[in-house]
Amino acid sequence: MKILKDKQKCWCKSGKLYADCHKNFDLHLLELAKQGNIIPPHSLIKNSTQIEGIREAGRINTLVLDKVASVIHEGMTTDEIDKVVYDETLRLGGIPACLGFEGFPKSVCTSVNGVVCHGIPSDYKLKSGDIVNVDCTTIVGGYFGDSSRMFEIGHVSSEAHRLVTVTKECLDIATKNIKPYSHLGDIGYYVSNHARENGYSVVRELGGHGVGLKMHEDPFVSHIGKKGEGMLLVPGMVFTIEPMINQGRAGVYIDEDDGWTIFTADGSLSAQWEYTLLVTETGVEILAK
Ligand code: MF3
Ligand code: CO
Ligand code: CO
C-alpha cells in the first residue's frame, strides 16, 4: 500500500484531501500489515457516497422480500413469486439484478427443499411441507443489495423447521461476531460450528461475496473457516454472508440441463439465509435482510 501526500486527493474518490480522509486509516492498516495481518486492498473499501447508495439499495431489497413474505402461500407457483419480485422492484424504483445476469432467465432465485441455491422460478406449485429460499438482488441507482430468506409452506415437518431455524441462527451468530478488524475466517468458524453442533453440514463450493458496486465482488466469504484467519474485516467493507446448510452431506451438484440449479448430492434438504452487511467503525450494520 502506498501512503499518498497529504494534499493529494484520497484514493476513495470522496474528493477530499488524503490527510482529511483515509490517511490515518491507511497508517493503521499498514501497522496491522507489519504485524502479519492480511489487509484488504483499497478496492474493497467503499466511500460514504457509495455506502449511502448501497444502504438505499439494501432498503429497497429488504422491502421486496417483505412483499414476498406478505403474499407467499401454498399453491403459489415460483413463477408467481418471480412476478411479485419483478413488479415490486420496479414499483420501488429498482431493477432486479438477477434478470439476465450471466443468462439467468428470471428476476429472483427460488430454491425448494433439496435445491441449495440458484433455483429458477417455474410453474412448480408450492405445497404444504415445502421449504423455499427466495434470494433477491436489487439494483438502485447503480448500487446493489442482496439478501434471501426461507419460507415454510403450510405444515412443515419439525426436522425441516429445525433446519430453517438453525440456518438463520448460523447467519445471526456470524453477523453478531463481526467487529472492525476481526477476521474473514471468523465467519466460517461461527457458521460451521453452529451447523455441525446441530448435526448439519456446510456447503463449501458457494459462499458469500463482496457486493455493492457489482453483484459479486471480492472477497469470497467461505462458510467454513478458522477464527483469527484470513483477511481483516475493516470499516467500509460491504459483503454478504449467506450460509447454505444441508440436513445430510455437504456435497452438491449442478443441473446439467439448466446450468444453474444446485442440488444436494444426497437429496437431503438444504436451507439458506442471506444478509448484505457493512463493517462500521464500531461493529456491523445490516444493509439488506
Ligand atoms: N443472489 C445470489 C447471491 O446471493 C446470486 C444469484 S445469481 C443469479 O449471490 F444469476 F442466479 F441470479
Ligand atoms: Co443473494
Ligand atoms: Co449473495
PDB file of N, CA and C in Angstrom, residues 61-104:
ATOM      1  N   ASN A  61     -34.234  -3.601  -1.395  1.00  0.00           N
ATOM      2  CA  ASN A  61     -34.101  -5.066  -1.473  1.00  0.00           C
ATOM      3  C   ASN A  61     -34.872  -5.744  -0.338  1.00  0.00           C
ATOM      4  N   THR A  62     -34.765  -5.195   0.862  1.00  0.00           N
ATOM      5  CA  THR A  62     -35.470  -5.740   2.028  1.00  0.00           C
ATOM      6  C   THR A  62     -36.986  -5.597   1.859  1.00  0.00           C
ATOM      7  N   LEU A  63     -37.412  -4.451   1.327  1.00  0.00           N
ATOM      8  CA  LEU A  63     -38.855  -4.231   1.114  1.00  0.00           C
ATOM      9  C   LEU A  63     -39.420  -5.220   0.089  1.00  0.00           C
ATOM     10  N   VAL A  64     -38.613  -5.568  -0.914  1.00  0.00           N
ATOM     11  CA  VAL A  64     -39.083  -6.533  -1.917  1.00  0.00           C
ATOM     12  C   VAL A  64     -39.321  -7.889  -1.249  1.00  0.00           C
ATOM     13  N   LEU A  65     -38.385  -8.306  -0.376  1.00  0.00           N
ATOM     14  CA  LEU A  65     -38.587  -9.588   0.323  1.00  0.00           C
ATOM     15  C   LEU A  65     -39.749  -9.495   1.316  1.00  0.00           C
ATOM     16  N   ASP A  66     -39.945  -8.318   1.923  1.00  0.00           N
ATOM     17  CA  ASP A  66     -41.121  -8.134   2.792  1.00  0.00           C
ATOM     18  C   ASP A  66     -42.404  -8.366   1.999  1.00  0.00           C
ATOM     19  N   LYS A  67     -42.425  -7.866   0.764  1.00  0.00           N
ATOM     20  CA  LYS A  67     -43.604  -8.055  -0.102  1.00  0.00           C
ATOM     21  C   LYS A  67     -43.807  -9.545  -0.382  1.00  0.00           C
ATOM     22  N   VAL A  68     -42.710 -10.249  -0.719  1.00  0.00           N
ATOM     23  CA  VAL A  68     -42.819 -11.701  -0.956  1.00  0.00           C
ATOM     24  C   VAL A  68     -43.393 -12.369   0.291  1.00  0.00           C
ATOM     25  N   ALA A  69     -42.877 -11.986   1.458  1.00  0.00           N
ATOM     26  CA  ALA A  69     -43.328 -12.597   2.716  1.00  0.00           C
ATOM     27  C   ALA A  69     -44.828 -12.405   2.926  1.00  0.00           C
ATOM     28  N   SER A  70     -45.338 -11.272   2.464  1.00  0.00           N
ATOM     29  CA  SER A  70     -46.751 -10.955   2.713  1.00  0.00           C
ATOM     30  C   SER A  70     -47.690 -11.695   1.761  1.00  0.00           C
ATOM     31  N   VAL A  71     -47.170 -12.226   0.654  1.00  0.00           N
ATOM     32  CA  VAL A  71     -48.074 -12.860  -0.325  1.00  0.00           C
ATOM     33  C   VAL A  71     -47.814 -14.348  -0.541  1.00  0.00           C
ATOM     34  N   ILE A  72     -46.667 -14.855  -0.119  1.00  0.00           N
ATOM     35  CA  ILE A  72     -46.320 -16.248  -0.426  1.00  0.00           C
ATOM     36  C   ILE A  72     -47.301 -17.193   0.260  1.00  0.00           C
ATOM     37  N   HIS A  73     -47.741 -18.226  -0.465  1.00  0.00           N
ATOM     38  CA  HIS A  73     -48.735 -19.153   0.100  1.00  0.00           C
ATOM     39  C   HIS A  73     -48.692 -20.488  -0.619  1.00  0.00           C
ATOM     40  N   GLU A  74     -49.246 -21.479   0.042  1.00  0.00           N
ATOM     41  CA  GLU A  74     -49.400 -22.817  -0.531  1.00  0.00           C
ATOM     42  C   GLU A  74     -50.175 -22.699  -1.848  1.00  0.00           C
ATOM     43  N   GLY A  75     -49.710 -23.391  -2.881  1.00  0.00           N
ATOM     44  CA  GLY A  75     -50.400 -23.363  -4.172  1.00  0.00           C
ATOM     45  C   GLY A  75     -49.872 -22.287  -5.114  1.00  0.00           C
ATOM     46  N   MET A  76     -49.094 -21.343  -4.577  1.00  0.00           N
ATOM     47  CA  MET A  76     -48.478 -20.303  -5.420  1.00  0.00           C
ATOM     48  C   MET A  76     -47.360 -20.955  -6.238  1.00  0.00           C
ATOM     49  N   THR A  77     -47.196 -20.550  -7.490  1.00  0.00           N
ATOM     50  CA  THR A  77     -46.062 -21.076  -8.260  1.00  0.00           C
ATOM     51  C   THR A  77     -44.835 -20.189  -8.019  1.00  0.00           C
ATOM     52  N   THR A  78     -43.671 -20.767  -8.266  1.00  0.00           N
ATOM     53  CA  THR A  78     -42.453 -19.957  -8.087  1.00  0.00           C
ATOM     54  C   THR A  78     -42.374 -18.877  -9.170  1.00  0.00           C
ATOM     55  N   ASP A  79     -43.015 -19.102 -10.325  1.00  0.00           N
ATOM     56  CA  ASP A  79     -43.130 -18.041 -11.340  1.00  0.00           C
ATOM     57  C   ASP A  79     -43.928 -16.852 -10.802  1.00  0.00           C
ATOM     58  N   GLU A  80     -44.938 -17.142  -9.985  1.00  0.00           N
ATOM     59  CA  GLU A  80     -45.720 -16.042  -9.396  1.00  0.00           C
ATOM     60  C   GLU A  80     -44.874 -15.255  -8.392  1.00  0.00           C
ATOM     61  N   ILE A  81     -43.990 -15.922  -7.665  1.00  0.00           N
ATOM     62  CA  ILE A  81     -43.042 -15.203  -6.787  1.00  0.00           C
ATOM     63  C   ILE A  81     -42.151 -14.303  -7.637  1.00  0.00           C
ATOM     64  N   ASP A  82     -41.690 -14.852  -8.751  1.00  0.00           N
ATOM     65  CA  ASP A  82     -40.837 -14.086  -9.661  1.00  0.00           C
ATOM     66  C   ASP A  82     -41.542 -12.814 -10.129  1.00  0.00           C
ATOM     67  N   LYS A  83     -42.822 -12.932 -10.444  1.00  0.00           N
ATOM     68  CA  LYS A  83     -43.584 -11.761 -10.928  1.00  0.00           C
ATOM     69  C   LYS A  83     -43.745 -10.725  -9.804  1.00  0.00           C
ATOM     70  N   VAL A  84     -43.964 -11.208  -8.585  1.00  0.00           N
ATOM     71  CA  VAL A  84     -44.066 -10.293  -7.440  1.00  0.00           C
ATOM     72  C   VAL A  84     -42.756  -9.529  -7.272  1.00  0.00           C
ATOM     73  N   VAL A  85     -41.637 -10.243  -7.353  1.00  0.00           N
ATOM     74  CA  VAL A  85     -40.322  -9.592  -7.201  1.00  0.00           C
ATOM     75  C   VAL A  85     -40.096  -8.578  -8.315  1.00  0.00           C
ATOM     76  N   TYR A  86     -40.399  -8.969  -9.537  1.00  0.00           N
ATOM     77  CA  TYR A  86     -40.211  -8.065 -10.678  1.00  0.00           C
ATOM     78  C   TYR A  86     -41.052  -6.798 -10.506  1.00  0.00           C
ATOM     79  N   ASP A  87     -42.346  -6.981 -10.245  1.00  0.00           N
ATOM     80  CA  ASP A  87     -43.266  -5.836 -10.157  1.00  0.00           C
ATOM     81  C   ASP A  87     -42.920  -4.934  -8.972  1.00  0.00           C
ATOM     82  N   GLU A  88     -42.656  -5.539  -7.817  1.00  0.00           N
ATOM     83  CA  GLU A  88     -42.399  -4.744  -6.610  1.00  0.00           C
ATOM     84  C   GLU A  88     -41.060  -4.000  -6.726  1.00  0.00           C
ATOM     85  N   THR A  89     -40.073  -4.650  -7.316  1.00  0.00           N
ATOM     86  CA  THR A  89     -38.765  -3.998  -7.501  1.00  0.00           C
ATOM     87  C   THR A  89     -38.919  -2.746  -8.370  1.00  0.00           C
ATOM     88  N   LEU A  90     -39.630  -2.889  -9.483  1.00  0.00           N
ATOM     89  CA  LEU A  90     -39.817  -1.733 -10.378  1.00  0.00           C
ATOM     90  C   LEU A  90     -40.650  -0.647  -9.706  1.00  0.00           C
ATOM     91  N   ARG A  91     -41.688  -1.071  -8.987  1.00  0.00           N
ATOM     92  CA  ARG A  91     -42.557  -0.113  -8.289  1.00  0.00           C
ATOM     93  C   ARG A  91     -41.750   0.750  -7.309  1.00  0.00           C
ATOM     94  N   LEU A  92     -40.742   0.126  -6.675  1.00  0.00           N
ATOM     95  CA  LEU A  92     -39.924   0.829  -5.676  1.00  0.00           C
ATOM     96  C   LEU A  92     -38.715   1.534  -6.304  1.00  0.00           C
ATOM     97  N   GLY A  93     -38.645   1.520  -7.625  1.00  0.00           N
ATOM     98  CA  GLY A  93     -37.585   2.267  -8.305  1.00  0.00           C
ATOM     99  C   GLY A  93     -36.297   1.494  -8.503  1.00  0.00           C
ATOM    100  N   GLY A  94     -36.368   0.178  -8.379  1.00  0.00           N
ATOM    101  CA  GLY A  94     -35.171  -0.647  -8.558  1.00  0.00           C
ATOM    102  C   GLY A  94     -35.216  -1.481  -9.827  1.00  0.00           C
ATOM    103  N   ILE A  95     -34.144  -2.232 -10.019  1.00  0.00           N
ATOM    104  CA  ILE A  95     -34.025  -3.169 -11.141  1.00  0.00           C
ATOM    105  C   ILE A  95     -33.650  -4.523 -10.546  1.00  0.00           C
ATOM    106  N   PRO A  96     -34.331  -5.607 -10.948  1.00  0.00           N
ATOM    107  CA  PRO A  96     -33.926  -6.923 -10.452  1.00  0.00           C
ATOM    108  C   PRO A  96     -32.600  -7.352 -11.074  1.00  0.00           C
ATOM    109  N   ALA A  97     -31.575  -7.508 -10.234  1.00  0.00           N
ATOM    110  CA  ALA A  97     -30.219  -7.731 -10.741  1.00  0.00           C
ATOM    111  C   ALA A  97     -30.051  -9.103 -11.392  1.00  0.00           C
ATOM    112  N   CYS A  98     -30.853 -10.055 -10.954  1.00  0.00           N
ATOM    113  CA  CYS A  98     -30.658 -11.425 -11.459  1.00  0.00           C
ATOM    114  C   CYS A  98     -31.102 -11.571 -12.909  1.00  0.00           C
ATOM    115  N   LEU A  99     -32.108 -10.767 -13.305  1.00  0.00           N
ATOM    116  CA  LEU A  99     -32.693 -10.918 -14.645  1.00  0.00           C
ATOM    117  C   LEU A  99     -31.645 -10.644 -15.715  1.00  0.00           C
ATOM    118  N   GLY A 100     -31.257 -11.703 -16.427  1.00  0.00           N
ATOM    119  CA  GLY A 100     -30.260 -11.568 -17.484  1.00  0.00           C
ATOM    120  C   GLY A 100     -28.830 -11.654 -17.012  1.00  0.00           C
ATOM    121  N   PHE A 101     -28.631 -11.797 -15.688  1.00  0.00           N
ATOM    122  CA  PHE A 101     -27.264 -11.905 -15.157  1.00  0.00           C
ATOM    123  C   PHE A 101     -26.632 -13.215 -15.621  1.00  0.00           C
ATOM    124  N   GLU A 102     -25.593 -13.110 -16.407  1.00  0.00           N
ATOM    125  CA  GLU A 102     -24.929 -14.291 -16.991  1.00  0.00           C
ATOM    126  C   GLU A 102     -25.950 -15.261 -17.584  1.00  0.00           C
ATOM    127  N   GLY A 103     -27.006 -14.689 -18.144  1.00  0.00           N
ATOM    128  CA  GLY A 103     -28.018 -15.503 -18.817  1.00  0.00           C
ATOM    129  C   GLY A 103     -29.103 -16.057 -17.914  1.00  0.00           C
ATOM    130  N   PHE A 104     -29.079 -15.690 -16.608  1.00  0.00           N
ATOM    131  CA  PHE A 104     -30.152 -16.170 -15.712  1.00  0.00           C
ATOM    132  C   PHE A 104     -31.483 -15.618 -16.228  1.00  0.00           C
TER     133      PHE A 104
END
